[in-house]
Amino acid sequence: MVSVFRRPGFIISTIIVLFFLVLGYLGNINAISRMYVSNGTDLMYYIGIGLAMAIIMSYAGYVSFGQAVFVGIGSFSTGYVLVLMNRSNIISYLAKIGSGGRISNTMLAVYFTESLLLAITISVFIAVVVGYAVLRLRGAFFAISTIGLDYVVMYLVKYITKTRSPFGGEELLNPSMGLTDMTFYWMHFILFIITIYVAYFVKISKFGYGLAAIREDEDAAEIMGVNTFRYKIYAFALSGILASFWGIAEAFRKSYSIGYFKLDKSIIMLVENVVGGIGSFIGPIIGSIIYYLLEWSFLTTVGQWTLVILGATVVVVVAFFPEGIVGLLKKRFPRLRKWLE
Amino acid sequence: MSILLGVENLVSGYGETEVLHGVSLKVERGTITTLLGSNGVGKTTTLWTISGILKAWSGKIKFNDEEVTMLPAHHRAEKGLILVPEGRRLWPQLTVYENLYLASFTRRAREKFEENLEKVFNLFPRLKERLNQQAGTLSGGEQQMLAIARGLVSNPEILMMDEPSLGLAPKLVQDIGRVIKRLRDEEGLTVLLVEQSVQMAVSIGDYGYVMENGRIVLEGAIDELMENSKFKQAYLGM
Amino acid sequence: MLELALTGGAITKGIIMGLIYGSVIGSVAIGLTIIWGVMKVVNLAHGHIVVFAAMMSAFLYLTYKGALLFTPPIAFIWIGLLGAAFGVFFYYTTLHPVIGHVDTMTLKYEMSSLMATFGFGIALYGIHYILPNYVHSYSVNPSIGYSIGAAGHTYIVFLGVVIMKSTVLMSVLGFLLTLVAYWLMNKTSMGLKIRAVAQDARALSLVGINPVKVKVMTAVLATALAMASGVLFLGYSTSVYPDIESTVSPLCFVIVVLGGLGSVLGTYFGGLFLGVMYWLTLELTGQQSIALAVAFAILLIAMVLKPDGVFSGIERKLSFRAKRG
């Protein structure tokens, strides 16, 4: 048995983490490098949500449209902590230090932790209660039921923000905390480390093998003694917790908005997994990077045509590489096989 | 007698695996020709390639003096080259009547639909009783009857049957055999029969081919085959 | 907190408005029940196609200042026919590479079809943003669709409820569209072939029917219905913008599940039910977001308790008797 720390998946995750670490340290030099920092923040977000989805979709084989609900819950938690709780101390603190100041790291850490705890609590609650009912469904039915889950929560939250938000709308604008792009980068980085290693260790754990068994043949898995129902609920909840992290990260950066609940968030996560290849840990990472690069390069080159070209690309990928990039690489370069776990 | 179906040096398979290594056979009009052999020797592959579900890699398929090697499956069916596939392949959620009606959409079948339907109900009175029942809810034997009935409603020139007795009780196997014989005697139907129940096949067949490993290894009129001790030992255990 | 306005008037209004809305949204879902329920293509582009048709017809209506040809009662017919041509395009660009040569739709192919139609959907959504003279949303005259033989008021009062005549007209047309779809699917040989192709495409080729042609027909029918109903949706809601898709599409999925996959009449009844529940909640709470939350909660409950669809029995009963004749 190869030590966990020498397995390809672990090495690749560590390389990616180190890459973002270096990018973070080199980032704060000049305007151009700061642009890359902003790109790096986005990229971590895309990989993060891709891996969150991977636990339920790539590992367990359950297609969910509803993982955006957890992203939404994460971002709403942040909005709740920063705005709805009426933190007068943020405002008075900033008033004291005058313009150009920023809140202390301690306060930021407190708010960050509060958001995390709130998001985790709500996510686990929803995942277990709703999962208990809908995880009995399979295939497209499960997928559609998660649309229902997403929209129920979205419209309830919409009602809360509409009645309680000081802005009276669907958004909760963060108070100015004097934070820079670099702060957001490191907040993303913390969550990124958690997400990528959790996703990896789940994959190689007994739990991960149980999920793989469910993906390949759920009935057989059950006969072989895997408690499939419990495993699925765990996977659903864990996927939800990780997804909510990324809602938190983005809400600190860009404020809460109803957009985090929208179906297209789930679908981005889904596309990342499919493009990368279902069943693996590396697949969703590759898929996320490719998705991000495509979207980013289309936005900067073709502007308004982005959505049209992105859509066409998805159609082509599904038609010609149904096994995803990982499947393609495995077929073309059998030697790479052990690196694509 | 004239040759209705002629297959020459047929090579075919799945993906990159070659299964048939040059199969040649002939089916005379108005006879029952049987294709025998143990499991996995390429009998089903032969029928699938003749019916056009699988593409022939090389070789020729002539039907009614016309080459059909490159035609898609549904064009061959339009010409009267009909396959009753293994495992029946009915539409389980459609009713019995709908299953039959769908087979009557080709030009050759449409004109004779009523007539063929009458004929089919004569052969299988049970189907008439279950006309409005979903095909998936029929018993195994009834499903097999429906599969044959569907083939007949297509108004075949030749009916290829793949393991029609698979999974049926011995009594039903005899019934099916009797029906096939009746079709030849009364309607002059040409049949190419693949059958694992060799007893039944030799009792109704006129001519037989024996396959092994994707090749025809033995052929002859059934009477001649029955004289062949090797054949008798291998397939009839006598 | 929420305050419930539990009055008889609110309930009457909720039911009447709900039936009208339900008839329109039910007809919008029928294209989906055919392509998803029958051909097992999880068509995520359905909502986009509906909205695309609505945007197009609103644009034409406004450009030609309400010319008769572009009013919904006329436009829904020819835009529906245009939709048939669009369906061919949709099939060959998106569905054919994925399911063209598939014999039986398994989960794997369902998921591929879902991805492919998702791609097609966002491409179609993107087209709104590259068209010249792009506007973010269109609002048409509320009497749209009522310009034929209209006289007097544009609204009627029924049981104390004020109803726009145009919305009534749209719901009637929605019902007619449903009947046409029902007839095509259950009484014609085309419908029979369509129902057979999803169960076993190869068996179709064995009886001399080209399965690819049938798949094209399915996509064509579903797309034509989607585009025709999109025009009705415009006539009902009087305003339309690309993002409305994010409401239309999930609602369609809810309705199809309620109605039972592949059941045309069941889907229509699912639409009526959902419409009534939505409007009742809206009338009782005065909150649109609560009303939508209820709509999707119904979906969750229905899926867990009755995954075969709540209203699917209606069609089974009807069609069984019909086939006898």
Short mmCIF file of C-alpha atoms in Angstrom, two decimals, chain A residues 63 65 130 133-134 137 139-141 144-145 147-149 151-152 155-156 158-159 162-163 262-263 267 270-271 274 304-305 307-308 310-312 314-315 318-319 323, chain C residues 1-2 36 44 93 97-98 107 110-112 114-116 118-120 122-123 125-127 129-130 246 250 253 261 287 289-290 292-293 296-297 299-300 303-304 307:
data_model
loop_
_atom_site.label_atom_id
_atom_site.label_comp_id
_atom_site.label_asym_id
_atom_site.label_seq_id
_atom_site.Cartn_x
_atom_site.Cartn_y
_atom_site.Cartn_z
CA VAL A 63 -26.81 14.27 -10.61
CA PHE A 65 -29.36 20.48 -9.81
CA VAL A 130 -34.62 16.85 2.61
CA ALA A 133 -36.94 12.15 1.50
CA VAL A 134 -35.44 12.78 -1.92
CA LEU A 137 -35.28 8.80 -5.84
CA GLY A 139 -31.58 9.42 -11.84
CA ALA A 140 -33.45 12.26 -13.44
CA PHE A 141 -36.10 12.18 -10.71
CA ILE A 144 -35.49 17.32 -10.73
CA SER A 145 -36.45 17.04 -7.07
CA ILE A 147 -34.54 21.79 -8.45
CA GLY A 148 -37.58 21.86 -6.19
CA LEU A 149 -35.36 21.96 -3.10
CA TYR A 151 -36.32 26.90 -5.41
CA VAL A 152 -38.22 26.33 -2.16
CA TYR A 155 -37.98 31.81 -2.51
CA LEU A 156 -38.13 31.56 1.29
CA LYS A 158 -36.07 35.89 -0.98
CA TYR A 159 -39.03 36.54 1.28
CA LYS A 162 -37.40 41.34 1.07
CA THR A 163 -38.99 41.88 4.45
CA LYS A 262 -29.94 30.31 -9.27
CA LEU A 263 -29.96 27.09 -11.19
CA ILE A 267 -25.32 23.73 -13.79
CA LEU A 270 -22.47 19.96 -13.24
CA VAL A 271 -20.73 20.95 -16.45
CA VAL A 274 -19.06 16.20 -16.90
CA GLN A 304 -21.40 39.08 -26.12
CA TRP A 305 -20.94 35.84 -28.00
CA LEU A 307 -22.83 32.32 -23.93
CA VAL A 308 -23.46 31.17 -27.48
CA LEU A 310 -19.89 28.31 -24.39
CA GLY A 311 -23.16 26.53 -25.05
CA ALA A 312 -21.93 25.21 -28.38
CA VAL A 314 -20.74 22.04 -24.14
CA VAL A 315 -22.79 20.43 -26.93
CA VAL A 318 -20.96 15.96 -24.71
CA ALA A 319 -21.30 14.65 -28.25
CA GLU A 323 -16.38 10.20 -20.94
CA MET C 1 -44.86 38.15 9.81
CA LEU C 2 -47.07 36.64 7.19
CA TRP C 36 -38.67 14.10 -21.61
CA LEU C 44 -33.04 21.74 -20.23
CA THR C 93 -27.19 19.94 -33.73
CA PRO C 97 -24.87 13.19 -31.83
CA VAL C 98 -25.89 11.99 -28.36
CA LEU C 107 -29.54 6.74 -17.25
CA GLU C 110 -30.46 10.63 -20.16
CA MET C 111 -27.65 12.49 -18.44
CA SER C 112 -25.82 13.12 -21.72
CA LEU C 114 -29.39 16.71 -20.22
CA MET C 115 -25.91 18.14 -20.69
CA ALA C 116 -26.29 18.61 -24.43
CA PHE C 118 -28.20 22.52 -21.38
CA GLY C 119 -25.51 23.65 -23.84
CA PHE C 120 -28.09 24.35 -26.51
CA ILE C 122 -27.48 28.66 -22.89
CA ALA C 123 -26.46 29.21 -26.49
CA TYR C 125 -30.17 32.36 -24.22
CA GLY C 126 -26.97 34.04 -25.38
CA ILE C 127 -28.54 34.87 -28.73
CA TYR C 129 -27.70 39.37 -26.15
CA ILE C 130 -26.11 39.48 -29.57
CA SER C 246 -35.29 30.63 -14.75
CA PRO C 250 -38.40 24.73 -13.32
CA PHE C 253 -40.43 20.34 -14.70
CA LEU C 261 -43.95 11.85 -17.53
CA GLN C 287 -46.22 37.28 -1.37
CA SER C 289 -41.96 34.40 -3.32
CA ILE C 290 -44.03 32.41 -0.83
CA LEU C 292 -43.39 30.06 -5.69
CA ALA C 293 -41.91 28.35 -2.65
CA PHE C 296 -41.81 23.86 -5.52
CA ALA C 297 -42.63 22.34 -2.18
CA LEU C 299 -42.99 19.22 -6.41
CA LEU C 300 -40.85 17.78 -3.64
CA MET C 303 -41.97 13.34 -6.22
CA VAL C 304 -41.39 11.54 -2.98
CA PRO C 307 -43.11 9.58 -8.48
#
